[in-house]
Coordinates of C-alpha atoms in Angstrom, one line a residue:
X27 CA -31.7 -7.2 -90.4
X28 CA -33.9 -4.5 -90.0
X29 CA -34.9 -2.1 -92.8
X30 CA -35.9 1.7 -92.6
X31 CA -39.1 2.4 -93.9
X32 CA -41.1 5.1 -94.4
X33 CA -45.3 5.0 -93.7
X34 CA -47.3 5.8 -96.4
X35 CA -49.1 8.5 -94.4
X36 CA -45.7 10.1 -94.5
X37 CA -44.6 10.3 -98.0
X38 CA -46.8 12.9 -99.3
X39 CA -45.6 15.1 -97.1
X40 CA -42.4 14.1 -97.1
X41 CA -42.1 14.6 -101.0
X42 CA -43.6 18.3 -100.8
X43 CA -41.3 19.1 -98.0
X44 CA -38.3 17.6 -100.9
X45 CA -39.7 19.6 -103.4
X46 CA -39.6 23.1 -101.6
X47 CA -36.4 22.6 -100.8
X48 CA -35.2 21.9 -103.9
X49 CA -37.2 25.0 -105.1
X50 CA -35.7 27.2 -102.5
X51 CA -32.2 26.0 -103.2
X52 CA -32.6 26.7 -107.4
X53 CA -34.0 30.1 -106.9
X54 CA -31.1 30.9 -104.8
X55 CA -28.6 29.0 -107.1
X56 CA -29.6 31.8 -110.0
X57 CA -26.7 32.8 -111.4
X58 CA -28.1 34.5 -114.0
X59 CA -27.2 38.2 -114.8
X60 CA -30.2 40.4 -113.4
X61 CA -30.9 43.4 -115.7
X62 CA -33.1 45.7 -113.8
X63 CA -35.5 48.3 -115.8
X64 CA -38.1 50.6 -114.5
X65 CA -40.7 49.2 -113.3
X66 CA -42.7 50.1 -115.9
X67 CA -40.6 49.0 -118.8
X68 CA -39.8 45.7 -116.5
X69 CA -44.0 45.4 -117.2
X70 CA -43.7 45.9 -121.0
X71 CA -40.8 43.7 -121.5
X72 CA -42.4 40.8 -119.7
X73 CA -45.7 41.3 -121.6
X74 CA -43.5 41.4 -124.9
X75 CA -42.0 37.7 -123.8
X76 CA -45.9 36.9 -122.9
X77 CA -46.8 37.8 -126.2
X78 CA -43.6 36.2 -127.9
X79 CA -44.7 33.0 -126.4
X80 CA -48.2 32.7 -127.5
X81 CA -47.0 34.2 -131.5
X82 CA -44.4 30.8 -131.3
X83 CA -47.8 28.5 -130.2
X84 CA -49.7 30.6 -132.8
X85 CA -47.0 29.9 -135.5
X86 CA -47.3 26.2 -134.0
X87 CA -51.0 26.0 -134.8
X88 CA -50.9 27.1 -138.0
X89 CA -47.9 24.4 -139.4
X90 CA -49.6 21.9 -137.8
X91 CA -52.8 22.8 -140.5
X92 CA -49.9 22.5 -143.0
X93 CA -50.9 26.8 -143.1
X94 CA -47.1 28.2 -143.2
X95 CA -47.8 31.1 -145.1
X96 CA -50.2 32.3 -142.7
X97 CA -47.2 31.0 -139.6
X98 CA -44.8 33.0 -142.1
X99 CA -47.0 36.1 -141.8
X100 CA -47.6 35.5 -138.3
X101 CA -43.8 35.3 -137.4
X102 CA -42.8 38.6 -139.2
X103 CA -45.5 40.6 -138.1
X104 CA -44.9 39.7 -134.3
X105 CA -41.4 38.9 -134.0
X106 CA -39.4 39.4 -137.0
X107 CA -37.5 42.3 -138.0
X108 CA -40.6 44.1 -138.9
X109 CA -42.3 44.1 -135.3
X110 CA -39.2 46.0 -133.4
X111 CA -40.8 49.0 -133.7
X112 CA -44.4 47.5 -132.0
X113 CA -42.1 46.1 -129.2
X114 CA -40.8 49.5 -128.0
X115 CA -36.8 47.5 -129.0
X116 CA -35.3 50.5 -129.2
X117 CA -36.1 52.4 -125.7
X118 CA -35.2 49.3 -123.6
X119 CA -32.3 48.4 -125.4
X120 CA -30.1 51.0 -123.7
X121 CA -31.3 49.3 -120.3
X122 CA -29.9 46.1 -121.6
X123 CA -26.0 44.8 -121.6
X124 CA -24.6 44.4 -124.9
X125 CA -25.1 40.3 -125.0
X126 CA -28.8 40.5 -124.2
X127 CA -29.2 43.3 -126.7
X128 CA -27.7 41.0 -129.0
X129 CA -29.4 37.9 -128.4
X130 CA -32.6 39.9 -128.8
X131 CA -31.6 41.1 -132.1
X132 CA -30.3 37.2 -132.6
X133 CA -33.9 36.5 -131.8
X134 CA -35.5 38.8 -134.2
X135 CA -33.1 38.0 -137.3
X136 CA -34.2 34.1 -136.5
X137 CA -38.0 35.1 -137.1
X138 CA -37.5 36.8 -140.1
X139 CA -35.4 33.8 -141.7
X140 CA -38.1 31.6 -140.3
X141 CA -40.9 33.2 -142.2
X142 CA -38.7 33.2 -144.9
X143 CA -38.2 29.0 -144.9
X144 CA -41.7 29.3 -144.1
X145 CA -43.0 30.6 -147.2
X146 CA -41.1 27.8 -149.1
X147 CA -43.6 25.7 -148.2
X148 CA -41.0 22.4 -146.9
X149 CA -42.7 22.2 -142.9
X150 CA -39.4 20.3 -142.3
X151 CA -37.1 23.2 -143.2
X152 CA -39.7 25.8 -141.3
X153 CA -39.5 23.8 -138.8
X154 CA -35.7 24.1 -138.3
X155 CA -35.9 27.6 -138.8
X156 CA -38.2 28.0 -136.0
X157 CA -36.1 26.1 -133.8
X158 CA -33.5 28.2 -134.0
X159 CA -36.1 31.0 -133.1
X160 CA -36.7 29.5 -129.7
X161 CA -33.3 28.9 -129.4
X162 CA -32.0 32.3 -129.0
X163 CA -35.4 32.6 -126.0
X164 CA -33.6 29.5 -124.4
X165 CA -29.9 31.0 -125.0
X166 CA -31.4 34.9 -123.7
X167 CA -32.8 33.2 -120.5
X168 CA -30.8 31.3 -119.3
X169 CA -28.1 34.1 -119.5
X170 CA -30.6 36.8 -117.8
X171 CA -33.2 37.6 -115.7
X172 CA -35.2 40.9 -115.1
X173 CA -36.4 39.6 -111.7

């Protein structure tokens, strides 16, 4: 019987070619509603997720010093209820559909109960509050894209 095999010069190549495919085909398989801005605001909502990002490693860092007052601080200041008006929320909300808008909010509200659990001092608890946090991130993009 003879078996089909592949050279080992081949396979690199082979697997690259497998992987841009399958690159190509998920970028074209985004069903995910597009909400377009101006390209200006498109800038300052993507440096707001930037920045959301590195607060969550920030707030990270700092439980895993056993610090969660300071990840409580952290957490209100940059995305809790308190930091809408630093984030501009309330000019790019009208560019947003009413789901994203509130998963945003969702987002916010999640922060703010986070620090809260935070400054209770139980890491477990905080940590479950934070989870949530990036929950609603997960929940927001996979539901939308700006690009």
């Amino acid at each position: 019987m003879h078996r089909f095999c592949i050279k080992k010069p081949f396979i690199l190549p082979i697997m690259l070619l497998a992987l841009c495919v399958a690159k190509i085909s998920v970028a074209d398989e985004d069903t995910r509603q597009l909400v377009e801005f101006p390209e200006m605001m498109q800038q300052h909502m993507l440096a707001n997720m930037r920045d959301h990002l590195a607060t969550i490693n920030q707030i990270l860092e700092e439980m895993a010093k056993g610090e969660l007052d300071i990840a409580a601080a952290i957490a209100e200041a940059r995305l809790g209820m308190s930091s809408l008006e630093s984030h501009g929320a309330s000019h790019m909300a009208g560019f947003m559909p009413e789901g994203m808008q509130s998963a945003g909010t969702a987002m916010h509200r999640s922060a703010s109960r986070f620090a809260l659990r935070a400054e209770e001092g139980d890491a477990l608890v905080a940590y479950k509050a934070l989870s949530e946090v990036t929950a609603t991130c997960v929940a927001c993009h996979s539901a939308y894209r700006i690009r």
